[in-house]
């Protein structure tokens, strides 16, 4: 038995035989064309049009986030700049196969050099190039295998087109050797509720047919598992399935103490799914996601419509809307125009909004108008707040617009360390553990090479969370968690033990976290939090808490609940 490590998506566990994704088509040779430029150009256009149409059709049949991703891919395939590059090579006397291969590779290198969000789109380009090449050669595009029985799919990094259409009755779990937690593969896997572990470099040696256990909660792939390991994994999978089938009750500890379980959303149309999964409201609405491709600032009426649709889905429920969080991996053309060497440390979040205060004021206007027309309990918050002065600035401004509940995100160690003074001027705090981890560990959250540092289990991060939790308790102010950490069931329990009063996450994580909380008392959560804080590093904290939690179950649950 050996254990391969990657980054788990979600909290599921599954087991089954490996089936590997077919290898990529070999690169074409750089030989002169026998057909001539005109014929080559025509072949390329036909192949690209076919691939684009196929991607669009796949998107239409998949729907949801997959459709957006596939339609974006179809647009990339037909990008005129890319086609110009292909034509230039054909005009040089090359074959269309080589021209496509070389032009796409050039574009890929450019994206990778930019890094961040765009860098992670490089895999999308590879996929399109492969599809066009396959079409030119008249062979099937490399794709998902079909061994005739359910399997654990092992791939380098799935193309969005493949992830979108995976047959979940056949694919028990997904393991990739490349890709990080923010790759398209990860985003779509999470949306589909798949058991997935990404970035597992050693999985490249897994053989077809070998039995593995894929444990997303632990971020591991176990090869040659022993019989008792397989039984335990099957039991966990069954417990998860039955928890999923239960009607979604409000989040609560075993003794009935409530902990609100909220949803992280990026667009109003995702609200229905969140409600169906028992979200008790919204803990983070990422407004910038609505306008990532807008060149101009959105109008008040455009925004009002979107916010009204969101708020209308949650009558009498709390909905926390975050002001546009522009910068670093999420640049907005109308808010971030300065070139910065280190955009994660630059004019981003509230700083960028303050520099364009009219945009901030328009957003507050739109929110106040949507609030007046709906029954949700609207809370507003500012992203990337570093100082007490910024806190005062934002909450004062929000109140000017009649918005009753105004708070700040704690994502920068400075505001966590001064949480008591920050909270003196805010109605609530919401901890963004993704950025808080990035800044505490000085590890770019988009960079695979430092992904090992990007772990919210690190006791340094947890100490900062405790600062905020303690300050909230002293001042009687709510402290939510809205980073990915809240979606990790065991860590979610620890975070409540550190003082979090609500947890917000991708809707697909709600049932796992609901179950984990229901198995613990507040006292146990505090004890687990102490154990995590006492560790030297993230791995130590995770392991010590997992062991302590296992020792508590199930006896403690019965006697304390
Ligand atoms: C965070 O930083 O944890 C957070 C919730 O905000 P985002 O992931 O959108 O930066
Ligand atoms: Mg953030």
XYZ file of C-alpha atoms and ligand atoms in Angstrom:
572
model
C 0.000 0.000 0.000
C 1.257 3.489 -0.715
C -0.318 6.912 -0.373
C -0.090 9.525 -3.127
C -0.833 13.123 -2.147
C -2.678 15.856 -4.013
C -5.325 18.466 -3.361
C -8.767 17.080 -2.549
C -11.858 18.735 -3.994
C -14.817 18.281 -1.678
C -14.946 15.685 1.046
C -15.958 12.464 -0.679
C -14.293 9.097 -0.812
C -14.529 6.446 -3.514
C -12.759 3.293 -4.628
C -12.429 1.380 -7.866
C -10.174 0.307 -10.734
C -8.064 2.883 -12.551
C -8.740 3.753 -16.185
C -6.285 6.210 -17.659
C -7.123 8.952 -20.082
C -5.698 8.323 -23.552
C -2.401 10.078 -24.156
C -2.277 13.180 -26.302
C -1.781 12.912 -30.055
C 1.891 13.072 -31.033
C 3.124 16.439 -32.272
C 3.110 16.741 -36.076
C 6.370 16.982 -37.958
C 7.509 20.315 -39.319
C 7.499 19.356 -43.015
C 6.580 21.424 -46.107
C 2.966 21.214 -47.225
C 2.216 19.155 -50.319
C -1.237 20.725 -50.671
C -0.416 24.410 -50.949
C -1.489 27.336 -48.778
C -5.007 27.740 -50.136
C -5.999 24.141 -49.492
C -4.333 24.150 -46.062
C -6.189 27.320 -45.057
C -9.493 25.762 -46.092
C -8.754 22.569 -44.121
C -7.931 24.549 -40.979
C -11.069 26.666 -41.215
C -13.251 23.612 -41.637
C -11.603 21.789 -38.729
C -11.848 24.808 -36.414
C -15.483 25.393 -37.319
C -16.272 21.720 -36.614
C -14.479 21.788 -33.254
C -16.140 25.041 -32.248
C -19.578 23.695 -33.182
C -18.923 20.488 -31.267
C -17.824 22.385 -28.142
C -20.903 24.589 -28.318
C -23.161 21.558 -28.719
C -21.495 19.785 -25.774
C -21.997 22.932 -23.690
C -25.654 23.126 -24.585
C -26.206 19.531 -23.510
C -24.243 19.986 -20.250
C -25.728 23.353 -19.136
C -24.619 25.262 -15.985
C -21.040 26.364 -15.445
C -19.922 23.731 -17.978
C -21.811 25.514 -20.726
C -20.037 28.790 -19.999
C -16.650 27.097 -19.992
C -17.308 25.248 -23.251
C -18.702 28.293 -24.986
C -15.589 30.212 -23.942
C -13.491 27.390 -25.440
C -15.467 27.533 -28.677
C -14.711 31.259 -28.842
C -11.005 30.681 -28.197
C -10.949 28.113 -31.027
C -12.204 30.770 -33.433
C -10.071 33.589 -32.071
C -8.974 35.676 -35.094
C -5.519 36.429 -33.635
C -4.883 32.737 -33.227
C -6.087 32.089 -36.772
C -3.754 34.814 -38.077
C -0.878 32.987 -36.389
C -1.906 29.702 -38.006
C -2.248 31.376 -41.420
C 1.196 32.955 -41.120
C 2.741 29.492 -40.737
C 0.695 28.070 -43.611
C 1.808 30.961 -45.795
C 5.350 29.954 -44.909
C 4.658 26.648 -46.654
C 3.907 24.528 -43.573
C 1.150 21.915 -43.169
C -2.036 22.912 -41.369
C -1.294 20.291 -38.655
C 2.050 21.838 -37.848
C 0.696 25.385 -38.138
C -2.060 24.636 -35.602
C 0.320 22.830 -33.260
C 2.929 25.598 -33.340
C 0.567 28.590 -33.194
C -1.397 27.170 -30.252
C 1.838 26.317 -28.434
C 2.971 29.933 -28.850
C -0.296 31.218 -27.409
C -0.062 28.750 -24.553
C 3.414 29.989 -23.632
C 2.122 33.561 -23.546
C -0.726 32.609 -21.200
C 1.591 30.652 -18.939
C 3.968 33.606 -18.730
C 1.081 35.822 -17.572
C 0.312 33.225 -14.883
C -2.615 33.384 -12.446
C -6.072 32.823 -13.838
C -4.888 33.103 -17.441
C -2.041 30.654 -16.799
C -4.552 28.072 -15.654
C -6.381 28.486 -18.977
C -3.297 27.086 -20.786
C -4.717 23.555 -20.510
C -7.833 24.746 -22.340
C -5.679 25.738 -25.330
C -3.983 22.327 -25.390
C -7.356 20.678 -25.511
C -8.585 22.812 -28.399
C -5.357 22.218 -30.349
C -5.711 18.454 -29.839
C -9.289 18.504 -31.040
C -8.389 20.488 -34.152
C -5.423 18.183 -34.864
C -7.597 15.087 -34.460
C -10.123 16.582 -36.874
C -7.370 17.372 -39.404
C -6.045 13.827 -39.152
C -9.475 12.255 -39.261
C -8.929 10.408 -35.942
C -11.060 10.538 -32.770
C -10.053 13.283 -30.313
C -8.311 11.952 -27.198
C -10.970 11.623 -24.559
C -12.389 9.807 -21.566
C -11.879 6.011 -21.701
C -14.800 3.589 -21.755
C -13.636 0.346 -20.115
C -17.207 -0.944 -19.870
C -17.450 -0.736 -16.052
C -17.291 2.019 -13.415
C -13.759 3.338 -12.951
C -11.481 5.885 -11.309
C -10.418 8.228 -14.060
C -6.728 9.161 -13.995
C -5.669 11.966 -16.310
C -2.971 14.589 -16.658
C -5.555 17.388 -16.449
C -9.016 16.969 -17.861
C -10.173 19.366 -20.525
C -13.323 21.270 -19.587
C -15.046 19.636 -22.551
C -14.408 16.222 -21.005
C -15.174 17.165 -17.403
C -18.483 18.672 -18.417
C -19.766 15.506 -20.015
C -18.388 12.884 -17.633
C -20.878 10.096 -17.049
C -21.035 10.117 -13.265
C -22.550 6.638 -13.169
C -19.256 5.387 -14.646
C -16.660 7.767 -13.232
C -16.356 6.928 -9.532
C -13.637 9.477 -8.895
C -11.187 11.690 -10.697
C -7.441 11.931 -10.126
C -5.265 14.382 -12.042
C -1.489 14.685 -12.031
C -1.567 18.386 -12.966
C -3.899 21.264 -12.156
C -4.465 23.154 -8.947
C -7.495 23.802 -6.784
C -8.510 26.729 -8.995
C -8.199 24.944 -12.346
C -11.310 24.465 -14.427
C -11.188 20.765 -13.672
C -11.398 21.489 -9.956
C -14.152 24.071 -10.350
C -16.308 21.771 -12.454
C -15.591 18.723 -10.284
C -16.753 20.679 -7.247
C -19.874 21.821 -9.024
C -20.693 18.236 -9.977
C -20.004 16.993 -6.456
C -17.398 14.542 -7.773
C -14.833 12.822 -5.600
C -11.628 14.362 -6.936
C -7.974 14.770 -6.026
C -6.017 17.091 -8.329
C -2.303 17.828 -8.671
C -1.281 14.275 -7.673
C 2.025 14.131 -9.566
C 2.802 10.511 -8.595
C -0.476 9.290 -10.115
C 1.312 9.265 -13.472
C 2.589 5.765 -12.580
C -0.839 4.268 -11.822
C -1.647 1.306 -14.057
C -4.962 0.610 -15.745
C -7.048 -1.774 -13.637
C -5.211 -1.136 -10.330
C -7.616 -0.650 -7.389
C -7.267 2.648 -5.555
C -9.075 4.596 -2.828
C -9.538 8.268 -3.650
C -10.051 10.308 -0.477
C -10.832 13.928 -1.284
C -11.146 14.907 2.385
C -7.549 13.825 3.000
C -6.308 14.735 -0.497
C -4.891 11.232 -0.972
C -4.948 8.319 -3.403
C -4.192 4.968 -1.769
C -2.761 2.273 -4.012
C -2.950 -1.467 -3.195
C -5.301 -0.774 -0.282
C -5.732 -3.435 2.403
C -9.150 -5.050 2.814
C -9.926 -3.113 6.011
C -9.031 0.176 4.277
C -11.489 -0.654 1.515
C -14.211 -1.492 4.035
C -13.661 1.745 5.977
C -13.777 3.786 2.778
C -16.987 2.063 1.694
C -18.563 2.786 5.095
C -17.614 6.452 4.849
C -19.024 6.696 1.341
C -22.280 5.097 2.513
C -22.561 7.446 5.529
C -22.073 10.385 3.209
C -24.706 9.127 0.833
C -27.270 8.713 3.580
C -26.445 12.182 4.970
C -27.021 13.588 1.501
C -30.413 11.938 1.319
C -31.591 13.473 4.617
C -33.741 16.586 4.443
C -31.436 19.588 4.901
C -31.844 20.844 8.444
C -30.271 24.086 9.678
C -26.643 23.759 10.763
C -26.248 22.850 14.424
C -23.910 21.106 16.846
C -24.929 17.804 18.426
C -26.421 19.701 21.407
C -28.593 21.828 19.111
C -26.480 25.003 19.293
C -27.022 26.615 15.868
C -24.236 27.470 13.411
C -25.693 28.984 10.248
C -24.578 27.222 7.059
C -24.521 29.675 4.175
C -23.649 29.573 0.494
C -20.857 31.203 -1.501
C -22.350 32.333 -4.805
C -21.036 34.053 -7.914
C -24.262 34.639 -9.805
C -27.946 34.914 -8.888
C -28.929 31.920 -11.004
C -26.958 29.663 -8.617
C -29.304 30.582 -5.762
C -31.909 27.882 -6.460
C -29.357 25.069 -6.137
C -28.067 26.564 -2.879
C -31.599 26.762 -1.465
C -32.265 23.167 -2.536
C -29.159 22.071 -0.661
C -30.384 23.770 2.501
C -28.321 26.960 2.462
C -29.680 29.201 5.212
C -28.700 32.285 3.267
C -25.655 33.610 1.461
C -22.394 34.214 3.303
C -20.479 35.536 0.294
C -21.835 36.849 -2.965
C -18.817 37.604 -5.157
C -20.137 40.563 -7.164
C -16.962 40.875 -9.265
C -17.774 37.523 -10.900
C -20.698 39.236 -12.643
C -18.432 41.695 -14.412
C -15.146 39.875 -15.092
C -15.448 40.355 -18.826
C -16.904 43.904 -18.752
C -14.747 46.661 -20.158
C -16.939 49.371 -18.579
C -18.222 49.702 -15.042
C -21.729 48.207 -14.794
C -24.601 50.649 -14.544
C -26.694 51.026 -11.420
C -29.723 49.495 -13.109
C -27.711 46.527 -14.435
C -26.473 45.857 -10.932
C -29.838 46.449 -9.277
C -31.399 43.748 -11.466
C -28.742 41.194 -10.543
C -28.901 41.990 -6.823
C -32.688 41.973 -6.799
C -32.719 38.522 -8.401
C -30.300 37.277 -5.758
C -32.105 38.826 -2.783
C -35.496 37.644 -4.018
C -34.289 34.042 -3.743
C -33.735 34.432 0.020
C -36.749 36.107 1.629
C -36.115 36.887 5.325
C -32.705 35.201 5.049
C -29.301 36.757 5.492
C -27.486 37.607 2.257
C -23.953 38.971 2.553
C -22.920 40.833 -0.579
C -19.274 41.677 -1.080
C -18.334 44.869 -2.873
C -16.411 44.348 -6.116
C -13.163 42.592 -5.200
C -10.992 43.530 -8.156
C -7.311 42.812 -8.586
C -4.648 40.087 -8.652
C -6.281 36.935 -10.042
C -9.591 38.758 -10.644
C -8.726 41.986 -12.462
C -11.632 44.145 -13.620
C -10.800 46.280 -16.643
C -12.711 49.250 -15.232
C -11.085 49.161 -11.778
C -7.514 47.907 -12.249
C -5.673 49.743 -14.963
C -2.265 50.222 -13.381
C 0.448 47.712 -14.132
C 1.742 46.340 -10.862
C 4.667 44.013 -10.244
C 2.848 42.349 -7.330
C -0.868 42.791 -7.908
C -1.783 40.656 -4.878
C -0.074 43.351 -2.792
C -1.357 46.230 -4.873
C -4.344 48.463 -5.382
C -6.957 45.762 -5.024
C -10.174 45.118 -3.123
C -11.366 48.111 -1.121
C -8.227 50.055 -2.098
C -9.177 49.924 -5.772
C -12.795 50.840 -4.999
C -11.678 53.801 -2.955
C -9.545 54.990 -5.837
C -12.712 54.940 -7.994
C -15.202 55.933 -5.344
C -17.936 56.685 -7.862
C -18.015 52.968 -8.740
C -18.271 52.043 -5.063
C -21.058 54.578 -4.564
C -22.942 53.230 -7.570
C -22.707 49.721 -6.237
C -24.044 50.826 -2.848
C -26.867 52.683 -4.607
C -27.825 49.574 -6.587
C -27.732 47.443 -3.443
C -29.863 49.898 -1.450
C -32.434 49.962 -4.261
C -32.530 46.166 -4.564
C -32.801 45.930 -0.772
C -35.808 48.242 -0.739
C -37.608 46.013 -3.237
C -36.957 42.643 -1.572
C -37.337 40.934 1.785
C -33.893 39.424 2.293
C -31.770 40.649 5.177
C -28.986 42.368 3.247
C -25.517 42.643 4.771
C -22.745 44.350 2.824
C -19.006 43.944 3.260
C -15.758 45.320 1.896
C -12.976 43.020 0.625
C -9.292 43.171 1.559
C -9.592 45.559 4.478
C -6.245 46.173 6.176
C -6.862 48.981 8.661
C -9.270 50.406 11.223
C -9.465 53.585 9.146
C -10.580 51.612 6.059
C -13.197 49.878 8.183
C -14.589 53.201 9.380
C -14.534 54.565 5.840
C -16.544 51.693 4.407
C -19.100 51.217 7.163
C -19.772 54.965 7.338
C -20.261 55.105 3.574
C -22.580 52.071 3.551
C -24.737 53.606 6.273
C -24.939 56.808 4.237
C -26.884 54.707 1.709
C -29.222 53.350 4.373
C -27.581 49.906 4.400
C -28.099 48.762 7.956
C -25.524 46.009 8.358
C -22.021 46.763 7.134
C -18.934 44.689 7.815
C -15.496 43.843 6.544
C -13.631 40.841 5.261
C -10.650 39.817 7.310
C -8.181 38.472 4.758
C -5.056 40.376 5.727
C -3.158 39.501 8.923
C -3.150 43.180 9.971
C -6.920 43.295 10.304
C -7.003 39.942 12.085
C -4.431 41.104 14.624
C -6.418 44.294 15.291
C -9.789 42.573 15.032
C -11.103 44.106 18.257
C -10.483 47.618 16.940
C -11.737 46.763 13.463
C -14.902 45.216 14.869
C -15.529 48.299 17.007
C -16.485 50.018 13.728
C -18.088 47.134 11.844
C -21.273 45.174 12.411
C -19.575 41.892 11.564
C -16.430 40.309 10.191
C -16.153 37.610 7.579
C -12.844 35.781 7.378
C -11.595 35.004 3.870
C -9.269 32.132 4.647
C -8.045 31.851 1.041
C -6.360 35.228 1.094
C -5.647 35.133 4.816
C -3.609 31.971 4.200
C -1.917 33.485 1.154
C -0.793 36.543 3.097
C 0.088 34.736 6.321
C 2.236 32.176 4.531
C 3.520 34.528 1.784
C 2.413 31.943 -0.779
C 0.639 33.011 -3.976
C -2.684 31.161 -3.953
C -2.515 30.656 -7.734
C 0.972 29.156 -7.803
C 1.261 25.363 -7.875
C 4.896 25.436 -6.758
C 3.958 26.901 -3.347
C 0.634 25.079 -2.972
C 2.097 23.206 0.005
C 2.192 26.488 1.953
C -1.364 27.378 0.973
C -2.953 25.359 3.740
C -5.509 26.978 6.063
C -4.861 24.255 8.631
C -1.594 26.030 9.445
C -1.650 26.992 13.138
C -0.452 30.506 12.242
C -3.599 31.007 10.178
C -5.726 29.434 12.901
C -4.268 31.762 15.539
C -5.356 34.718 13.437
C -8.830 33.222 13.133
C -8.913 32.894 16.921
C -8.001 36.593 17.289
C -11.045 37.499 15.246
C -13.286 34.935 16.967
C -12.288 36.192 20.412
C -12.830 39.824 19.411
C -16.252 38.972 17.990
C -17.242 37.187 21.205
C -16.060 40.080 23.392
C -17.916 42.665 21.322
C -20.964 40.505 20.599
C -20.408 40.714 16.815
C -20.832 37.852 14.341
C -17.712 36.321 12.769
C -18.300 34.275 9.629
C -15.895 32.202 7.562
C -16.271 32.381 3.801
C -12.999 30.953 2.460
C -12.624 27.407 1.127
C -11.596 26.298 4.637
C -15.249 26.335 5.702
C -15.946 23.600 3.128
C -13.516 21.172 4.808
C -15.787 19.365 7.312
C -13.181 18.757 9.997
C -11.626 22.186 9.651
C -15.119 23.706 9.746
C -15.564 22.211 13.215
C -12.185 23.621 14.284
C -13.118 27.062 12.942
C -16.290 27.111 15.027
C -14.146 26.117 18.002
C -12.069 29.230 17.281
C -15.150 31.436 17.447
C -16.738 31.411 13.976
C -20.484 31.939 14.295
C -21.394 30.992 10.714
C -19.795 29.085 7.829
C -20.194 29.858 4.155
C -19.141 27.518 1.351
C -19.795 26.156 -2.129
C -23.312 24.660 -1.920
C -21.994 21.187 -2.807
C -20.078 21.161 0.521
C -23.095 21.951 2.723
C -24.195 18.405 3.523
C -20.719 17.199 4.534
C -20.193 20.173 6.827
C -23.718 19.847 8.252
C -22.981 16.213 9.138
C -19.579 16.985 10.676
C -21.038 19.711 12.919
C -23.950 17.548 13.991
C -21.472 14.998 15.361
C -19.738 17.447 17.719
C -20.626 19.615 20.664
C -19.340 23.203 20.979
C -17.079 21.990 23.752
C -15.551 19.316 21.538
C -15.062 21.879 18.780
C -13.124 24.070 21.197
C -10.996 21.115 22.288
C -10.245 20.198 18.676
C -9.346 23.835 17.993
C -6.846 23.784 20.881
C -5.294 20.618 19.461
C -4.929 22.259 16.029
C -3.396 25.406 17.530
C -0.842 23.345 19.441
C 0.578 21.746 16.258
C 3.759 22.943 14.552
C 2.425 22.909 11.025
C -0.623 22.332 8.858
C -0.071 18.609 8.357
C 0.457 18.118 12.084
C -2.710 20.054 12.909
C -4.796 18.095 10.430
C -3.481 14.757 11.646
C -3.780 15.531 15.357
C -7.348 16.793 14.968
C -8.337 13.819 12.789
C -6.989 11.417 15.424
C -8.656 13.254 18.287
C -11.952 13.423 16.406
C -11.805 9.708 15.619
C -11.202 8.969 19.302
C -14.264 11.054 20.234
C -16.630 9.158 17.926
C -19.134 7.775 18.454
C -19.207 7.368 22.236
C -18.728 11.047 23.018
C -21.500 11.977 20.659
C -23.977 9.711 22.416
C -23.118 10.857 25.898
C -22.946 14.548 25.145
C -25.853 14.986 22.788
C -11.048 34.489 0.542
O -10.062 35.143 0.236
O -11.016 33.547 1.360
C -12.358 34.782 -0.053
C -13.448 34.206 0.398
O -12.388 35.639 -1.109
P -11.916 35.204 -2.592
O -11.658 33.731 -2.572
O -13.006 35.586 -3.501
O -10.682 36.017 -2.741
Mg -10.288 36.987 -0.873
